[in-house]
Amino acid sequence: MKLTHELLMQYRTPAGLWRKVQLQALGLDWPPLKGWIQRVVGMELTDEQFKQFTGHDPDQRDLFG
């Protein structure tokens, strides 16, 4: 599945940020470097990355979003 800007924004915390584990699922170091959003938008996510980033099973993603 391709990571879109919309999907990225949908899974922010209530404070408008992302958890460390979410960014690590995308292969990013903590804290993320400036411009990280532009670098990850468009990347292909494995099912495991999707699950780690969203906390949802990729086979059920339509139920959550």
C-alpha atoms as an extended CHARMM CRD file, in Angstrom:
* protein
*
        65  EXT
         1         1  MET       CA              0.0000000000        0.0000000000        0.0000000000  PROA      1               0.0000000000
         2         2  LYS       CA              1.2550000000        3.4630000000       -0.8350000000  PROA      2               0.0000000000
         3         3  LEU       CA              1.5710000000        5.9470000000        2.0340000000  PROA      3               0.0000000000
         4         4  THR       CA             -0.3770000000        9.0920000000        1.2410000000  PROA      4               0.0000000000
         5         5  HSD       CA             -0.3160000000       12.4440000000        2.9860000000  PROA      5               0.0000000000
         6         6  GLU       CA             -3.9430000000       11.8830000000        3.9910000000  PROA      6               0.0000000000
         7         7  LEU       CA             -3.1810000000        8.5130000000        5.5920000000  PROA      7               0.0000000000
         8         8  LEU       CA             -0.2100000000        9.9830000000        7.4100000000  PROA      8               0.0000000000
         9         9  MET       CA             -2.3450000000       12.8030000000        8.8350000000  PROA      9               0.0000000000
        10        10  GLN       CA             -5.1970000000       10.4640000000        9.7540000000  PROA      10              0.0000000000
        11        11  TYR       CA             -3.0390000000        8.5540000000       12.2510000000  PROA      11              0.0000000000
        12        12  ARG       CA             -1.6460000000       11.4610000000       14.2770000000  PROA      12              0.0000000000
        13        13  THR       CA             -2.1770000000       11.5560000000       18.0230000000  PROA      13              0.0000000000
        14        14  PRO       CA             -4.8260000000       13.9200000000       19.4470000000  PROA      14              0.0000000000
        15        15  ALA       CA             -1.9720000000       16.4020000000       19.9380000000  PROA      15              0.0000000000
        16        16  GLY       CA             -1.3120000000       16.3130000000       16.1760000000  PROA      16              0.0000000000
        17        17  LEU       CA              1.9450000000       14.3560000000       16.3920000000  PROA      17              0.0000000000
        18        18  TRP       CA              3.0900000000       10.7940000000       15.7710000000  PROA      18              0.0000000000
        19        19  ARG       CA              4.3540000000        8.2090000000       18.2290000000  PROA      19              0.0000000000
        20        20  LYS       CA              7.9540000000        7.0480000000       18.0900000000  PROA      20              0.0000000000
        21        21  VAL       CA              6.8760000000        3.5110000000       17.1980000000  PROA      21              0.0000000000
        22        22  GLN       CA              4.8520000000        4.8070000000       14.2370000000  PROA      22              0.0000000000
        23        23  LEU       CA              7.8240000000        6.6470000000       12.7560000000  PROA      23              0.0000000000
        24        24  GLN       CA             10.1060000000        3.6880000000       13.3870000000  PROA      24              0.0000000000
        25        25  ALA       CA              7.6400000000        1.5550000000       11.3930000000  PROA      25              0.0000000000
        26        26  LEU       CA              8.3720000000        3.8890000000        8.4750000000  PROA      26              0.0000000000
        27        27  GLY       CA             12.1170000000        3.3970000000        8.9130000000  PROA      27              0.0000000000
        28        28  LEU       CA             12.7400000000        6.7980000000       10.5050000000  PROA      28              0.0000000000
        29        29  ASP       CA             15.0430000000        7.5960000000       13.3990000000  PROA      29              0.0000000000
        30        30  TRP       CA             13.7840000000        9.3930000000       16.4860000000  PROA      30              0.0000000000
        31        31  PRO       CA             13.4640000000       12.3050000000       16.5330000000  PROA      31              0.0000000000
        32        32  PRO       CA             12.6600000000       12.6150000000       12.8360000000  PROA      32              0.0000000000
        33        33  LEU       CA             14.6710000000       15.0600000000       10.7540000000  PROA      33              0.0000000000
        34        34  LYS       CA             13.1240000000       18.0970000000        9.1270000000  PROA      34              0.0000000000
        35        35  GLY       CA             11.3900000000       17.2140000000        5.8690000000  PROA      35              0.0000000000
        36        36  TRP       CA             10.5760000000       13.6570000000        6.8810000000  PROA      36              0.0000000000
        37        37  ILE       CA              6.9460000000       13.9070000000        5.7600000000  PROA      37              0.0000000000
        38        38  GLN       CA              7.9310000000       14.7580000000        2.1890000000  PROA      38              0.0000000000
        39        39  ARG       CA             10.3910000000       11.8440000000        2.1930000000  PROA      39              0.0000000000
        40        40  VAL       CA              7.8640000000        9.2050000000        3.2890000000  PROA      40              0.0000000000
        41        41  VAL       CA              4.7960000000       10.2480000000        1.2920000000  PROA      41              0.0000000000
        42        42  GLY       CA              4.5770000000        7.9030000000       -1.6670000000  PROA      42              0.0000000000
        43        43  MET       CA              6.5950000000        5.0930000000       -0.1100000000  PROA      43              0.0000000000
        44        44  GLU       CA              5.2420000000        1.5530000000       -0.3600000000  PROA      44              0.0000000000
        45        45  LEU       CA              4.3110000000        0.0790000000        3.0020000000  PROA      45              0.0000000000
        46        46  THR       CA              4.4200000000       -3.6160000000        3.7200000000  PROA      46              0.0000000000
        47        47  ASP       CA              1.4500000000       -5.0920000000        5.5500000000  PROA      47              0.0000000000
        48        48  GLU       CA              3.5720000000       -5.2190000000        8.7090000000  PROA      48              0.0000000000
        49        49  GLN       CA              4.5800000000       -1.5440000000        8.3960000000  PROA      49              0.0000000000
        50        50  PHE       CA              0.9390000000       -0.5940000000        7.8890000000  PROA      50              0.0000000000
        51        51  LYS       CA             -0.0670000000       -2.5360000000       10.9870000000  PROA      51              0.0000000000
        52        52  GLN       CA              2.7010000000       -0.9820000000       13.0880000000  PROA      52              0.0000000000
        53        53  PHE       CA              1.9700000000        2.5290000000       11.8480000000  PROA      53              0.0000000000
        54        54  THR       CA             -1.8180000000        2.4000000000       12.1810000000  PROA      54              0.0000000000
        55        55  GLY       CA             -2.3250000000       -0.2850000000       14.8090000000  PROA      55              0.0000000000
        56        56  HSD       CA             -4.7540000000       -2.0270000000       12.4350000000  PROA      56              0.0000000000
        57        57  ASP       CA             -4.6260000000       -5.2250000000       10.4370000000  PROA      57              0.0000000000
        58        58  PRO       CA             -4.1170000000       -4.2350000000        6.7670000000  PROA      58              0.0000000000
        59        59  ASP       CA             -6.7940000000       -6.7160000000        5.6780000000  PROA      59              0.0000000000
        60        60  GLN       CA             -9.3400000000       -4.6990000000        7.6750000000  PROA      60              0.0000000000
        61        61  ARG       CA             -8.1440000000       -1.1710000000        6.8110000000  PROA      61              0.0000000000
        62        62  ASP       CA            -11.4310000000       -0.2520000000        5.1050000000  PROA      62              0.0000000000
        63        63  LEU       CA            -13.1620000000       -0.6770000000        8.4460000000  PROA      63              0.0000000000
        64        64  PHE       CA            -11.0380000000        2.0910000000        9.9580000000  PROA      64              0.0000000000
        65        65  GLY       CA            -10.7590000000        4.7100000000        7.4280000000  PROA      65              0.0000000000
